[in-house]
mmCIF file of C-alpha atoms in Angstrom:
data_model
loop_
_atom_site.group_PDB
_atom_site.id
_atom_site.type_symbol
_atom_site.label_atom_id
_atom_site.label_comp_id
_atom_site.label_asym_id
_atom_site.label_seq_id
_atom_site.Cartn_x
_atom_site.Cartn_y
_atom_site.Cartn_z
ATOM 1 C CA UNK A 10 -18.710 33.448 -59.173
ATOM 2 C CA UNK A 11 -19.462 31.471 -56.025
ATOM 3 C CA UNK A 12 -16.447 29.580 -54.723
ATOM 4 C CA UNK A 13 -16.841 25.805 -54.254
ATOM 5 C CA UNK A 14 -16.325 26.217 -50.519
ATOM 6 C CA UNK A 15 -19.364 28.514 -50.330
ATOM 7 C CA UNK A 16 -21.748 25.951 -51.828
ATOM 8 C CA UNK A 17 -24.077 24.538 -49.198
ATOM 9 C CA UNK A 18 -23.912 20.737 -49.209
ATOM 10 C CA UNK A 19 -27.209 18.882 -49.614
ATOM 11 C CA UNK A 20 -28.829 17.718 -46.372
ATOM 12 C CA UNK A 21 -27.989 14.195 -45.265
ATOM 13 C CA UNK A 22 -30.536 11.611 -44.167
ATOM 14 C CA UNK A 23 -29.474 12.428 -40.615
ATOM 15 C CA UNK A 24 -30.396 16.097 -41.174
ATOM 16 C CA UNK A 25 -33.649 15.277 -42.941
ATOM 17 C CA UNK A 26 -34.767 12.826 -40.276
ATOM 18 C CA UNK A 27 -33.976 15.216 -37.453
ATOM 19 C CA UNK A 28 -35.881 17.991 -39.224
ATOM 20 C CA UNK A 29 -38.977 15.823 -39.522
ATOM 21 C CA UNK A 30 -39.335 16.036 -35.729
ATOM 22 C CA UNK A 31 -39.448 19.839 -35.764
ATOM 23 C CA UNK A 32 -42.262 20.643 -38.192
ATOM 24 C CA UNK A 33 -45.705 22.099 -37.554
ATOM 25 C CA UNK A 34 -47.226 18.624 -37.869
ATOM 26 C CA UNK A 35 -45.892 15.464 -36.186
ATOM 27 C CA UNK A 36 -43.998 12.799 -38.078
ATOM 28 C CA UNK A 37 -46.235 9.798 -38.732
ATOM 29 C CA UNK A 38 -43.697 6.975 -38.775
ATOM 30 C CA UNK A 39 -44.869 3.625 -40.176
ATOM 31 C CA UNK A 40 -42.876 0.595 -39.047
ATOM 32 C CA UNK A 41 -41.803 -2.006 -41.614
ATOM 33 C CA UNK A 42 -40.366 -5.476 -41.092
ATOM 34 C CA UNK A 43 -38.617 -6.243 -44.395
ATOM 35 C CA UNK A 44 -37.571 -4.567 -47.623
ATOM 36 C CA UNK A 45 -40.888 -5.008 -49.433
ATOM 37 C CA UNK A 46 -42.994 -3.512 -46.647
ATOM 38 C CA UNK A 47 -40.567 -0.603 -46.265
ATOM 39 C CA UNK A 48 -40.428 0.014 -50.027
ATOM 40 C CA UNK A 49 -44.233 0.061 -50.298
ATOM 41 C CA UNK A 50 -44.473 2.581 -47.448
ATOM 42 C CA UNK A 51 -41.814 4.808 -48.995
ATOM 43 C CA UNK A 52 -43.590 4.574 -52.352
ATOM 44 C CA UNK A 53 -46.802 5.652 -50.609
ATOM 45 C CA UNK A 54 -45.096 8.930 -49.714
ATOM 46 C CA UNK A 55 -44.152 8.505 -46.066
ATOM 47 C CA UNK A 56 -41.091 10.722 -45.519
ATOM 48 C CA UNK A 57 -39.325 8.260 -43.204
ATOM 49 C CA UNK A 58 -39.618 4.590 -42.272
ATOM 50 C CA UNK A 59 -39.007 2.784 -38.997
ATOM 51 C CA UNK A 60 -38.695 -0.912 -38.271
ATOM 52 C CA UNK A 61 -40.730 -2.980 -35.836
ATOM 53 C CA UNK A 62 -38.694 -5.292 -33.629
ATOM 54 C CA UNK A 63 -41.651 -7.678 -33.336
ATOM 55 C CA UNK A 64 -41.990 -7.918 -37.116
ATOM 56 C CA UNK A 65 -38.267 -8.438 -37.703
ATOM 57 C CA UNK A 66 -38.067 -11.026 -34.921
ATOM 58 C CA UNK A 67 -41.254 -12.928 -35.760
ATOM 59 C CA UNK A 68 -40.412 -13.066 -39.481
ATOM 60 C CA UNK A 69 -37.207 -14.849 -38.471
ATOM 61 C CA UNK A 70 -38.962 -17.143 -35.999
ATOM 62 C CA UNK A 71 -37.405 -15.427 -32.977
ATOM 63 C CA UNK A 72 -38.859 -13.827 -29.853
ATOM 64 C CA UNK A 73 -39.169 -10.050 -29.612
ATOM 65 C CA UNK A 74 -37.641 -8.186 -26.702
ATOM 66 C CA UNK A 75 -35.327 -11.040 -25.752
ATOM 67 C CA UNK A 76 -32.143 -9.497 -27.146
ATOM 68 C CA UNK A 77 -31.593 -12.378 -29.585
ATOM 69 C CA UNK A 78 -32.176 -10.728 -32.969
ATOM 70 C CA UNK A 79 -29.097 -8.564 -33.427
ATOM 71 C CA UNK A 80 -28.081 -10.319 -36.659
ATOM 72 C CA UNK A 81 -31.606 -10.232 -38.075
ATOM 73 C CA UNK A 82 -31.980 -6.562 -37.151
ATOM 74 C CA UNK A 83 -28.737 -5.615 -38.866
ATOM 75 C CA UNK A 84 -29.569 -7.647 -41.981
ATOM 76 C CA UNK A 85 -32.967 -5.970 -42.297
ATOM 77 C CA UNK A 86 -31.410 -2.549 -41.699
ATOM 78 C CA UNK A 87 -28.797 -3.018 -44.449
ATOM 79 C CA UNK A 88 -31.488 -3.921 -46.960
ATOM 80 C CA UNK A 89 -33.860 -1.089 -46.049
ATOM 81 C CA UNK A 90 -31.130 1.551 -45.770
ATOM 82 C CA UNK A 91 -30.980 1.899 -49.563
ATOM 83 C CA UNK A 92 -34.457 3.415 -49.777
ATOM 84 C CA UNK A 93 -34.763 7.098 -50.805
ATOM 85 C CA UNK A 94 -36.082 8.122 -47.355
ATOM 86 C CA UNK A 95 -34.446 8.150 -43.906
ATOM 87 C CA UNK A 96 -34.733 4.916 -41.953
ATOM 88 C CA UNK A 97 -34.676 4.415 -38.190
ATOM 89 C CA UNK A 98 -34.175 0.994 -36.637
ATOM 90 C CA UNK A 99 -35.605 -0.507 -33.471
ATOM 91 C CA UNK A 100 -32.669 -2.118 -31.663
ATOM 92 C CA UNK A 101 -34.576 -3.215 -28.546
ATOM 93 C CA UNK A 102 -32.252 -2.614 -25.556
ATOM 94 C CA UNK A 103 -29.140 -2.503 -27.740
ATOM 95 C CA UNK A 104 -28.506 -6.283 -27.664
ATOM 96 C CA UNK A 105 -25.846 -5.801 -24.992
ATOM 97 C CA UNK A 106 -25.463 -4.270 -21.551
ATOM 98 C CA UNK A 107 -22.005 -2.836 -22.312
ATOM 99 C CA UNK A 108 -22.115 0.787 -23.522
ATOM 100 C CA UNK A 109 -19.179 0.253 -25.871
ATOM 101 C CA UNK A 110 -20.816 -2.733 -27.541
ATOM 102 C CA UNK A 111 -24.095 -0.856 -28.055
ATOM 103 C CA UNK A 112 -22.142 2.088 -29.481
ATOM 104 C CA UNK A 113 -20.338 -0.307 -31.854
ATOM 105 C CA UNK A 114 -23.657 -1.601 -33.181
ATOM 106 C CA UNK A 115 -25.092 1.894 -33.587
ATOM 107 C CA UNK A 116 -21.966 2.949 -35.452
ATOM 108 C CA UNK A 117 -22.342 -0.015 -37.829
ATOM 109 C CA UNK A 118 -25.949 0.945 -38.514
ATOM 110 C CA UNK A 119 -25.031 4.576 -39.191
ATOM 111 C CA UNK A 120 -22.239 3.460 -41.519
ATOM 112 C CA UNK A 121 -24.676 1.509 -43.683
ATOM 113 C CA UNK A 122 -27.027 4.499 -44.006
ATOM 114 C CA UNK A 123 -29.406 4.269 -41.038
ATOM 115 C CA UNK A 124 -30.487 7.697 -39.735
ATOM 116 C CA UNK A 125 -31.753 6.774 -36.270
ATOM 117 C CA UNK A 126 -32.283 4.093 -33.652
ATOM 118 C CA UNK A 127 -34.960 3.357 -31.110
ATOM 119 C CA UNK A 128 -33.320 2.264 -27.846
ATOM 120 C CA UNK A 129 -35.592 0.958 -25.088
ATOM 121 C CA UNK A 130 -35.066 0.594 -21.354
ATOM 122 C CA UNK A 131 -37.270 -2.494 -21.167
ATOM 123 C CA UNK A 132 -35.359 -5.715 -20.578
ATOM 124 C CA UNK A 133 -35.938 -9.421 -21.024
ATOM 125 C CA UNK A 134 -38.358 -10.847 -18.493
ATOM 126 C CA UNK A 135 -40.538 -7.712 -18.294
ATOM 127 C CA UNK A 136 -37.975 -5.720 -16.354
ATOM 128 C CA UNK A 137 -36.680 -2.167 -16.566
ATOM 129 C CA UNK A 138 -33.038 -1.189 -16.811
ATOM 130 C CA UNK A 139 -31.732 1.096 -14.102
ATOM 131 C CA UNK A 140 -32.088 4.628 -15.509
ATOM 132 C CA UNK A 141 -28.409 5.448 -14.955
ATOM 133 C CA UNK A 142 -27.433 2.298 -16.854
ATOM 134 C CA UNK A 143 -29.699 3.207 -19.762
ATOM 135 C CA UNK A 144 -28.388 6.778 -19.760
ATOM 136 C CA UNK A 145 -24.863 5.377 -20.078
ATOM 137 C CA UNK A 146 -25.868 3.407 -23.183
ATOM 138 C CA UNK A 147 -27.407 6.513 -24.755
ATOM 139 C CA UNK A 148 -24.365 8.647 -23.945
ATOM 140 C CA UNK A 149 -22.029 6.047 -25.472
ATOM 141 C CA UNK A 150 -24.026 5.924 -28.705
ATOM 142 C CA UNK A 151 -24.172 9.709 -29.017
ATOM 143 C CA UNK A 152 -20.474 10.087 -28.314
ATOM 144 C CA UNK A 153 -19.634 7.566 -31.034
ATOM 145 C CA UNK A 154 -22.185 8.690 -33.645
ATOM 146 C CA UNK A 155 -23.483 12.159 -32.683
ATOM 147 C CA UNK A 156 -25.334 12.513 -36.000
ATOM 148 C CA UNK A 157 -27.508 9.450 -35.307
ATOM 149 C CA UNK A 158 -31.002 10.277 -33.993
ATOM 150 C CA UNK A 159 -31.450 8.362 -30.748
ATOM 151 C CA UNK A 160 -35.069 7.911 -29.707
ATOM 152 C CA UNK A 161 -34.960 6.824 -26.061
ATOM 153 C CA UNK A 162 -37.893 4.598 -25.216
ATOM 154 C CA UNK A 163 -39.263 4.686 -21.678
ATOM 155 C CA UNK A 164 -41.064 1.379 -21.089
ATOM 156 C CA UNK A 165 -42.715 2.146 -17.760
ATOM 157 C CA UNK A 166 -46.216 2.185 -19.241
ATOM 158 C CA UNK A 167 -45.511 -0.474 -21.861
ATOM 159 C CA UNK A 168 -44.485 -2.944 -19.137
ATOM 160 C CA UNK A 169 -46.754 -1.542 -16.439
ATOM 161 C CA UNK A 170 -43.839 -0.916 -14.085
ATOM 162 C CA UNK A 171 -42.753 2.064 -11.970
ATOM 163 C CA UNK A 172 -44.993 4.635 -13.658
ATOM 164 C CA UNK A 173 -43.730 7.237 -11.215
ATOM 165 C CA UNK A 174 -40.254 7.183 -12.767
ATOM 166 C CA UNK A 175 -41.472 8.033 -16.281
ATOM 167 C CA UNK A 176 -40.684 11.762 -16.184
ATOM 168 C CA UNK A 177 -37.358 11.265 -14.423
ATOM 169 C CA UNK A 178 -36.286 8.660 -16.969
ATOM 170 C CA UNK A 179 -37.283 10.918 -19.866
ATOM 171 C CA UNK A 180 -35.240 13.780 -18.391
ATOM 172 C CA UNK A 181 -32.219 11.575 -17.685
ATOM 173 C CA UNK A 182 -32.180 10.157 -21.192
ATOM 174 C CA UNK A 183 -32.452 13.603 -22.782
ATOM 175 C CA UNK A 184 -29.630 14.835 -20.553
ATOM 176 C CA UNK A 185 -27.530 11.871 -21.714
ATOM 177 C CA UNK A 186 -27.954 13.034 -25.317
ATOM 178 C CA UNK A 187 -31.154 11.415 -26.572
ATOM 179 C CA UNK A 188 -32.692 13.348 -29.465
ATOM 180 C CA UNK A 189 -36.210 12.230 -28.612
ATOM 181 C CA UNK A 190 -38.099 10.192 -26.024
ATOM 182 C CA UNK A 191 -40.796 7.604 -26.610
ATOM 183 C CA UNK A 192 -43.348 6.416 -24.065
ATOM 184 C CA UNK A 193 -45.236 3.502 -25.657
ATOM 185 C CA UNK A 194 -48.410 2.287 -23.990
ATOM 186 C CA UNK A 195 -49.317 5.794 -22.867
ATOM 187 C CA UNK A 196 -52.765 6.680 -24.215
ATOM 188 C CA UNK A 197 -54.242 8.995 -21.578
ATOM 189 C CA UNK A 198 -54.208 12.542 -23.051
ATOM 190 C CA UNK A 199 -53.480 14.212 -19.716
ATOM 191 C CA UNK A 200 -50.462 12.001 -19.080
ATOM 192 C CA UNK A 201 -49.185 12.453 -22.622
ATOM 193 C CA UNK A 202 -49.437 16.216 -22.143
ATOM 194 C CA UNK A 203 -47.453 15.943 -18.902
ATOM 195 C CA UNK A 204 -44.650 14.016 -20.620
ATOM 196 C CA UNK A 205 -44.510 16.616 -23.394
ATOM 197 C CA UNK A 206 -44.386 19.409 -20.830
ATOM 198 C CA UNK A 207 -41.481 17.853 -18.928
ATOM 199 C CA UNK A 208 -39.448 16.948 -22.001
ATOM 200 C CA UNK A 209 -36.927 19.203 -23.699
ATOM 201 C CA UNK A 210 -36.772 16.905 -26.740
ATOM 202 C CA UNK A 211 -39.475 15.722 -29.170
ATOM 203 C CA UNK A 212 -41.897 13.189 -27.703
ATOM 204 C CA UNK A 213 -42.880 10.045 -29.596
ATOM 205 C CA UNK A 214 -45.957 7.952 -28.781
ATOM 206 C CA UNK A 215 -47.157 4.649 -30.128
ATOM 207 C CA UNK A 216 -50.390 4.988 -32.065
ATOM 208 C CA UNK A 217 -53.306 3.044 -30.628
ATOM 209 C CA UNK A 218 -56.555 2.468 -32.567
ATOM 210 C CA UNK A 219 -58.385 2.998 -29.256
ATOM 211 C CA UNK A 220 -56.245 5.946 -28.144
ATOM 212 C CA UNK A 221 -56.193 9.646 -29.017
ATOM 213 C CA UNK A 222 -56.637 10.675 -32.642
ATOM 214 C CA UNK A 223 -53.847 12.130 -34.737
ATOM 215 C CA UNK A 224 -55.414 15.567 -34.340
ATOM 216 C CA UNK A 225 -55.515 15.225 -30.551
ATOM 217 C CA UNK A 226 -51.918 14.007 -30.365
ATOM 218 C CA UNK A 227 -50.892 16.999 -32.461
ATOM 219 C CA UNK A 228 -52.677 19.375 -30.097
ATOM 220 C CA UNK A 229 -50.940 17.702 -27.145
ATOM 221 C CA UNK A 230 -47.566 18.537 -28.661
ATOM 222 C CA UNK A 231 -46.493 15.035 -29.720
ATOM 223 C CA UNK A 232 -43.824 15.282 -32.436
ATOM 224 C CA UNK A 233 -43.686 11.667 -33.646
ATOM 225 C CA UNK A 234 -46.362 8.997 -33.910
ATOM 226 C CA UNK A 235 -45.185 5.448 -34.579
ATOM 227 C CA UNK A 236 -47.284 2.471 -35.648
ATOM 228 C CA UNK A 237 -45.040 -0.094 -33.941
ATOM 229 C CA UNK A 238 -46.083 -3.663 -34.708
ATOM 230 C CA UNK A 239 -49.591 -2.608 -35.803
ATOM 231 C CA UNK A 240 -48.901 -2.839 -39.544
ATOM 232 C CA UNK A 241 -47.182 -6.224 -39.228
ATOM 233 C CA UNK A 242 -50.056 -7.651 -37.209
ATOM 234 C CA UNK A 243 -52.566 -6.154 -39.644
ATOM 235 C CA UNK A 244 -50.711 -7.753 -42.567
ATOM 236 C CA UNK A 245 -50.837 -11.171 -40.885
ATOM 237 C CA UNK A 246 -54.535 -10.677 -40.164
ATOM 238 C CA UNK A 247 -55.185 -9.741 -43.798
ATOM 239 C CA UNK A 248 -53.283 -12.825 -44.994
ATOM 240 C CA UNK A 249 -55.432 -15.029 -42.769
ATOM 241 C CA UNK A 250 -58.601 -13.365 -44.103
ATOM 242 C CA UNK A 251 -57.577 -14.091 -47.700
ATOM 243 C CA UNK A 252 -56.600 -17.685 -46.899
ATOM 244 C CA UNK A 253 -59.942 -18.271 -45.190
ATOM 245 C CA UNK A 254 -61.801 -16.726 -48.132
ATOM 246 C CA UNK A 255 -60.049 -19.068 -50.573
ATOM 247 C CA UNK A 256 -60.756 -22.094 -48.360
ATOM 248 C CA UNK A 257 -64.409 -21.120 -48.056
ATOM 249 C CA UNK A 258 -64.678 -20.228 -51.772
ATOM 250 C CA UNK A 259 -65.751 -16.740 -50.699
ATOM 251 C CA UNK A 260 -64.938 -13.362 -52.248
ATOM 252 C CA UNK A 261 -61.331 -12.319 -51.712
ATOM 253 C CA UNK A 262 -60.956 -8.789 -50.303
ATOM 254 C CA UNK A 263 -60.175 -6.199 -52.963
ATOM 255 C CA UNK A 264 -57.313 -3.732 -53.052
ATOM 256 C CA UNK A 265 -54.502 -6.278 -52.748
ATOM 257 C CA UNK A 266 -51.127 -4.965 -53.902
ATOM 258 C CA UNK A 267 -50.337 -6.343 -57.348
ATOM 259 C CA UNK A 268 -47.445 -8.622 -58.260
ATOM 260 C CA UNK A 269 -46.076 -6.111 -60.845
ATOM 261 C CA UNK A 270 -46.089 -3.283 -58.301
ATOM 262 C CA UNK A 271 -44.014 -5.276 -55.832
ATOM 263 C CA UNK A 272 -41.637 -6.352 -58.597
ATOM 264 C CA UNK A 273 -41.237 -2.718 -59.644
ATOM 265 C CA UNK A 274 -40.110 -1.715 -56.170
ATOM 266 C CA UNK A 275 -37.488 -4.429 -55.840
ATOM 267 C CA UNK A 276 -33.902 -3.520 -56.749
ATOM 268 C CA UNK A 277 -31.797 -5.763 -58.952
ATOM 269 C CA UNK A 278 -29.630 -6.677 -55.971
ATOM 270 C CA UNK A 279 -29.781 -6.188 -52.216
ATOM 271 C CA UNK A 280 -27.027 -6.609 -49.617
ATOM 272 C CA UNK A 281 -26.940 -10.211 -48.431
#
């Protein structure tokens, strides 16, 4: 008879999420902005869900990237964390410049069931954090919650600033403990390949409809492909299309998610 101590415990969401970055095919990570969008994506079969800081901020009438949506981010995270798939949360620059405060917030997210965070070095006013300062934030988070997957975002190409520091920043953040690095705004295949080659951790890129295909990104060695705010913006565009069709007494686009399906995915009670 096998002793209880010999039984292998089931993998946690932290384990599952980390493993999704080390498969033969990259993780396609759709980004939700509220419970309903996240639940629909999980129901569609996506193995993990991320959040979009733009979607969370705009839904609350706040500005993205300004460090003012900490409460809204945590509220959305608590609601989405109950889904049957790992969830990673975009926390902008950590909503604080103090490593201890950022580590506190990450610890709170992990405690409510969040498997990862996306931590960017872009700052309010289209500026970049000093790489040593950002590395200190990453190190503090990993020391406090080593199981949490920290995806360190390098915003040099997103903000169009200091492109030459991209590789150095990626290396510094990995050395500080980051589990992955993300370089949004990078769509040139040769440059993506260079980032992959210089990185010892999985590389994440932001999908662009005008950028490389999924197949090309896979060949380049990218391990995670995020949709960012694309789905949120597409949803708003679709809502406008339907509203215009009704106003013009034109045909409404087909394939709209039904009321019963959304109701089916909603739990009896969510954290407030």
